[in-house]
XYZ file of C-alpha atoms in Angstrom:
394
model
C 0.000 0.000 0.000
C 1.308 3.439 -0.967
C 1.216 5.809 1.960
C -0.958 8.917 1.709
C 1.207 12.038 1.841
C -0.577 14.548 4.023
C -0.198 18.298 4.485
C -1.678 19.499 7.774
C -2.530 23.187 7.720
C -2.799 24.466 11.278
C -0.969 21.518 12.808
C -0.419 23.096 16.237
C -4.140 23.611 16.868
C -6.422 21.021 18.437
C -7.563 19.498 15.120
C -4.011 19.414 13.791
C -2.681 17.761 16.942
C -5.479 15.170 16.877
C -4.763 14.480 13.215
C -1.139 13.753 14.053
C -2.281 11.459 16.866
C -4.385 9.407 14.436
C -1.624 9.357 11.812
C 0.895 8.131 14.381
C -1.303 5.074 14.941
C -1.082 4.128 11.244
C 2.483 4.737 10.036
C 2.025 2.188 7.260
C -0.854 4.208 5.745
C 0.139 7.834 6.167
C 3.184 10.061 5.748
C 3.335 13.590 7.180
C 4.510 15.565 4.162
C 4.061 19.123 5.459
C 3.017 20.988 8.606
C 2.023 24.609 9.099
C 1.395 27.058 11.920
C 0.900 30.767 12.433
C 3.597 31.929 14.845
C 4.043 29.178 17.483
C 7.594 28.017 16.909
C 8.088 25.621 19.811
C 5.152 23.238 19.206
C 5.816 23.153 15.453
C 9.487 22.381 16.107
C 8.457 19.482 18.358
C 6.158 18.150 15.624
C 8.941 18.458 13.050
C 11.306 16.520 15.301
C 8.794 13.714 15.755
C 7.232 13.409 12.300
C 10.060 14.641 10.029
C 7.922 16.351 7.364
C 9.602 17.532 4.188
C 8.213 21.045 4.665
C 7.123 23.312 7.507
C 5.367 26.604 6.792
C 4.870 29.510 9.180
C 2.553 32.402 8.364
C 4.729 34.833 10.335
C 8.070 35.685 8.692
C 9.958 36.257 11.939
C 8.668 32.987 13.361
C 9.721 31.209 10.149
C 13.265 32.545 10.499
C 13.422 31.366 14.105
C 12.059 27.943 13.166
C 14.542 27.621 10.296
C 17.401 28.394 12.671
C 16.184 25.839 15.215
C 15.607 23.187 12.522
C 19.135 23.716 11.222
C 20.696 23.567 14.691
C 18.898 20.282 15.390
C 19.805 18.972 11.920
C 16.236 18.090 11.008
C 15.541 17.245 7.334
C 12.814 19.901 7.065
C 12.634 22.832 4.651
C 11.036 25.880 6.290
C 8.875 28.248 4.221
C 7.066 31.448 5.136
C 3.819 33.166 4.245
C 0.429 32.412 2.753
C 1.780 32.210 -0.794
C 4.117 29.396 0.244
C 1.173 27.532 1.721
C -0.836 27.852 -1.486
C 2.125 26.629 -3.552
C 2.627 23.705 -1.212
C -0.923 22.310 -1.303
C -0.996 22.111 -5.100
C 2.184 20.017 -5.373
C 1.750 16.691 -7.127
C 3.383 14.873 -4.203
C 0.650 16.040 -1.799
C -2.274 13.614 -1.752
C -4.359 14.898 1.146
C -4.769 18.309 2.764
C -6.113 18.682 6.302
C -7.438 22.255 6.344
C -7.610 23.274 9.993
C -6.371 26.860 9.985
C -8.788 28.864 12.111
C -10.533 31.816 10.508
C -10.598 33.431 7.080
C -6.805 33.089 6.954
C -7.266 29.506 5.758
C -9.498 30.375 2.794
C -6.853 30.896 0.096
C -5.062 27.598 0.757
C -8.410 25.736 0.868
C -9.373 27.155 -2.512
C -5.974 26.245 -3.948
C -6.254 22.649 -2.708
C -9.796 22.370 -4.077
C -8.806 23.633 -7.503
C -5.875 21.210 -7.526
C -8.267 18.278 -7.015
C -6.864 17.163 -3.677
C -8.493 14.971 -1.075
C -9.520 17.850 1.160
C -10.369 17.225 4.810
C -12.222 20.365 5.790
C -12.067 21.478 9.409
C -11.947 25.158 8.458
C -15.527 26.469 8.692
C -14.658 29.670 6.908
C -13.945 28.000 3.558
C -17.688 27.392 3.310
C -19.057 30.222 5.459
C -16.939 32.827 3.652
C -16.295 31.036 0.368
C -19.803 29.666 -0.141
C -20.632 28.977 -3.785
C -17.185 30.141 -4.897
C -15.537 27.428 -2.830
C -17.992 24.693 -3.832
C -17.494 25.599 -7.494
C -13.734 25.236 -7.003
C -14.294 21.765 -5.492
C -16.430 20.759 -8.468
C -14.164 22.215 -11.130
C -11.008 20.760 -9.589
C -12.557 17.352 -8.981
C -11.529 17.459 -5.327
C -12.801 14.939 -2.791
C -14.318 17.044 -0.010
C -14.680 15.348 3.380
C -16.071 17.337 6.324
C -14.207 17.033 9.626
C -16.515 18.983 11.947
C -18.098 16.278 14.086
C -21.604 17.401 13.089
C -20.981 17.496 9.355
C -19.052 14.248 9.418
C -22.037 12.696 11.211
C -24.416 14.013 8.556
C -22.165 12.790 5.761
C -22.066 9.333 7.350
C -25.874 9.325 7.681
C -26.680 10.375 4.107
C -27.049 8.060 1.076
C -23.807 7.509 -0.834
C -25.360 8.928 -4.017
C -25.444 12.685 -3.507
C -27.777 13.148 -6.467
C -30.567 11.529 -4.393
C -30.236 13.708 -1.297
C -32.875 16.258 -2.246
C -35.462 13.624 -3.164
C -34.851 11.213 -0.287
C -34.073 13.537 2.627
C -36.711 15.464 4.563
C -34.327 17.479 6.722
C -30.933 17.576 8.371
C -30.839 17.914 12.170
C -27.654 19.293 13.703
C -27.188 18.635 17.395
C -25.723 21.190 19.779
C -24.492 20.633 23.306
C -25.659 24.054 24.428
C -22.163 24.824 25.698
C -21.328 25.950 29.230
C -24.321 28.319 29.561
C -27.213 26.105 28.465
C -28.992 26.542 31.811
C -27.629 29.944 32.812
C -30.095 32.806 33.252
C -29.880 34.976 30.109
C -29.773 38.226 32.101
C -26.513 37.119 33.771
C -24.608 36.534 30.523
C -23.266 40.087 30.537
C -21.025 39.011 33.451
C -19.430 36.001 31.702
C -15.616 35.966 31.739
C -13.380 34.587 28.972
C -12.325 31.795 31.321
C -15.937 30.732 31.852
C -16.731 30.894 28.137
C -13.755 28.693 27.264
C -14.697 25.943 29.737
C -16.738 23.660 27.459
C -18.400 20.769 29.316
C -17.826 18.112 26.612
C -15.183 19.111 24.066
C -11.556 20.245 24.296
C -11.179 23.067 21.776
C -9.302 26.284 21.056
C -10.350 29.557 22.677
C -12.135 31.065 19.679
C -14.294 28.045 18.903
C -14.989 27.587 22.624
C -16.452 31.096 22.782
C -18.450 30.363 19.615
C -19.850 27.289 21.342
C -20.790 29.375 24.368
C -22.732 31.849 22.180
C -23.882 29.046 19.839
C -22.451 31.033 16.948
C -20.539 27.848 16.121
C -23.899 26.227 15.391
C -24.931 29.187 13.242
C -21.762 28.751 11.198
C -22.415 25.006 10.984
C -25.912 25.606 9.601
C -24.336 27.753 6.891
C -21.743 25.048 6.210
C -24.451 22.402 5.957
C -26.334 24.511 3.430
C -23.351 24.539 1.069
C -22.053 21.042 1.795
C -25.309 19.168 1.370
C -27.326 21.444 -0.900
C -30.591 21.476 1.049
C -32.402 24.824 1.461
C -32.146 26.567 4.854
C -35.739 25.693 5.810
C -34.712 22.000 5.806
C -31.880 22.547 8.268
C -32.726 22.274 11.952
C -30.854 22.517 15.258
C -31.739 20.615 18.438
C -29.906 20.853 21.762
C -28.512 17.537 22.966
C -26.397 18.163 26.096
C -24.685 14.750 26.205
C -22.983 15.125 22.772
C -23.494 11.426 22.026
C -25.549 11.873 18.855
C -23.460 14.140 16.649
C -26.164 14.869 14.075
C -29.054 13.200 12.257
C -30.766 12.902 8.893
C -34.542 12.566 8.714
C -35.763 10.889 5.538
C -38.997 11.367 3.613
C -40.576 8.378 5.369
C -39.690 10.094 8.697
C -37.159 7.458 9.659
C -34.043 9.003 11.194
C -30.433 7.924 10.722
C -27.994 9.223 13.335
C -24.276 8.901 14.003
C -23.271 8.286 17.627
C -19.904 8.281 19.326
C -17.807 9.643 22.149
C -17.079 13.401 21.936
C -13.582 12.939 20.487
C -12.399 14.759 17.350
C -10.210 11.803 16.406
C -13.332 9.932 15.252
C -14.280 12.273 12.364
C -10.595 12.826 11.598
C -9.982 9.083 11.252
C -13.102 8.758 9.105
C -11.905 11.545 6.797
C -8.406 10.138 6.525
C -9.536 6.601 5.706
C -12.831 7.139 3.840
C -14.438 4.981 2.555
C -12.545 2.625 4.887
C -12.601 2.701 8.689
C -9.509 2.728 10.894
C -8.781 2.862 14.627
C -9.033 6.432 15.891
C -7.806 6.061 19.460
C -11.157 7.215 20.837
C -12.905 5.275 23.579
C -15.961 3.280 22.479
C -19.407 4.227 23.704
C -20.530 2.388 26.808
C -24.289 2.238 26.345
C -24.792 0.769 29.821
C -23.277 3.936 31.305
C -25.661 6.235 29.440
C -28.359 7.006 31.975
C -30.307 8.964 29.371
C -30.056 11.112 26.304
C -32.054 14.315 26.348
C -33.085 16.842 23.716
C -34.314 20.417 23.941
C -35.997 22.566 21.333
C -34.601 26.008 20.636
C -38.064 27.322 21.480
C -37.887 25.936 25.029
C -35.945 26.790 28.192
C -35.300 30.382 27.062
C -32.775 29.282 24.430
C -33.799 31.896 21.835
C -33.057 34.638 24.362
C -29.904 32.909 25.608
C -28.478 32.303 22.119
C -29.773 35.112 19.857
C -26.887 34.712 17.387
C -28.083 31.343 16.146
C -30.941 32.827 14.099
C -28.394 34.882 12.144
C -27.506 31.752 10.152
C -30.916 31.559 8.466
C -31.093 35.350 8.140
C -27.687 35.528 6.436
C -28.459 32.651 4.069
C -31.587 34.491 2.867
C -29.736 37.819 2.490
C -27.558 38.889 -0.499
C -24.669 36.574 -1.412
C -21.637 37.385 0.716
C -23.633 38.158 3.860
C -22.366 34.977 5.518
C -18.811 36.260 4.979
C -19.742 39.525 6.693
C -21.202 37.626 9.635
C -18.077 35.492 9.977
C -15.707 38.482 9.924
C -17.792 40.387 12.447
C -17.903 37.416 14.785
C -14.136 36.852 14.591
C -13.502 40.474 15.550
C -16.120 40.415 18.306
C -14.803 37.200 19.858
C -11.230 38.529 19.776
C -12.409 41.713 21.515
C -14.225 39.674 24.168
C -11.175 37.478 24.809
C -9.114 40.690 25.163
C -11.768 41.965 27.645
C -12.623 44.955 25.432
C -16.320 44.053 25.203
C -18.720 42.011 27.311
C -19.876 38.525 26.360
C -23.394 39.731 25.539
C -21.973 42.429 23.240
C -20.634 39.850 20.770
C -24.128 39.574 19.292
C -24.535 43.367 19.250
C -21.322 43.754 17.238
C -22.465 41.092 14.772
C -25.830 42.808 14.282
C -24.273 46.252 13.852
C -21.825 44.945 11.251
C -24.539 43.190 9.255
C -26.488 46.471 9.187
C -23.492 48.515 8.023
C -22.088 46.187 5.339
C -24.328 45.162 2.436
C -22.312 42.988 0.029
C -22.458 42.533 -3.702
C -22.003 38.962 -4.936
C -18.318 37.934 -4.648
C -16.996 36.591 -7.955
C -13.389 35.842 -6.947
C -11.118 35.398 -3.946
C -10.127 39.069 -4.136
C -13.798 40.038 -3.742
C -14.136 37.822 -0.673
C -10.995 39.250 0.912
C -12.130 42.817 0.222
C -15.536 42.062 1.718
C -13.869 40.453 4.735
C -11.739 43.578 5.231
C -14.788 45.893 4.979
C -16.697 43.804 7.505
C -13.785 43.754 9.937
C -13.449 47.522 9.728
C -17.153 47.931 10.462
C -16.942 45.454 13.353
C -13.986 47.277 14.877
C -15.941 50.530 14.664
C -18.858 48.863 16.443
C -16.500 47.510 19.121
C -14.993 50.954 19.683
C -18.383 52.706 19.826
């Protein structure tokens, strides 16, 4: 068996680290060809020492120079590159088979588009490729003949629950149901959310994640972004996408068919499961995750968004459907606004409950025209960020 040569974009983040954990369990199947990070030299150096990739890319030039010096002093057989352009050139190389796209934020969009156009096996953990890229990104996947495999646990669950023939999805499927844990504030009184600290927002009860996505889970903006992703990934209209709160995070998402039967994917809340599925698809390999112990599951509960005050507690979730029905590019505006708002909250410049206010203000100020190219998306992203920063400073 020829080993898959894998480029992991964002290898020092939680998805990247879990990907390396799965790969390490199957050295006969996978080869780490390239790793990338933003500016964290030490963890990337440790990964280079262990996995010996041919290339390591750092977004930050100064960090790349430091990494190159450390790699040379430790005599590692790794070529260090710098900048986004280097990343785009790397993912289109003929000797790259698979790209794990796990760079957080809009920064990962250009490399995702490049990999899609090059027809790679693309494991997509970067929400923004779809939320920002939308039709532009999906057209690149189609034109390049790429194999697109979702890595978000919810979208992987949906993909596993759908018929293999995508051309039948619209006719056979009634709706897609994304599950949400409800995060750390599912039962907290809405009027107290103004007092939430960054430390509280990052303490997710089920999942171990980075700070930004942890805050998104606490506001349920992560679920809003996932609804947008599902719209583009699976092609169903927004009215056939639903969210239900499932605190135990055992069922990762479901598909309801026309006959009202429901197919669901269950598993422990461990990102290595969807990562292993994406790496091996259509095969199955050991992920390292613990199996479900059904005898230990006292119950599984579900809550409607219209119950328990959830609409008031998580007002940002509705923005997904609103943005999908607005002019093309509105989802990109929402994403940029949310990134700026979350960063401001983590820096203690705004309150937790003001994240939604910033998102609303930005959507009101920035009305997009349909993006036709990457440059249009980047310009729209920049406009939205400027408007969000103005709202934060107001």
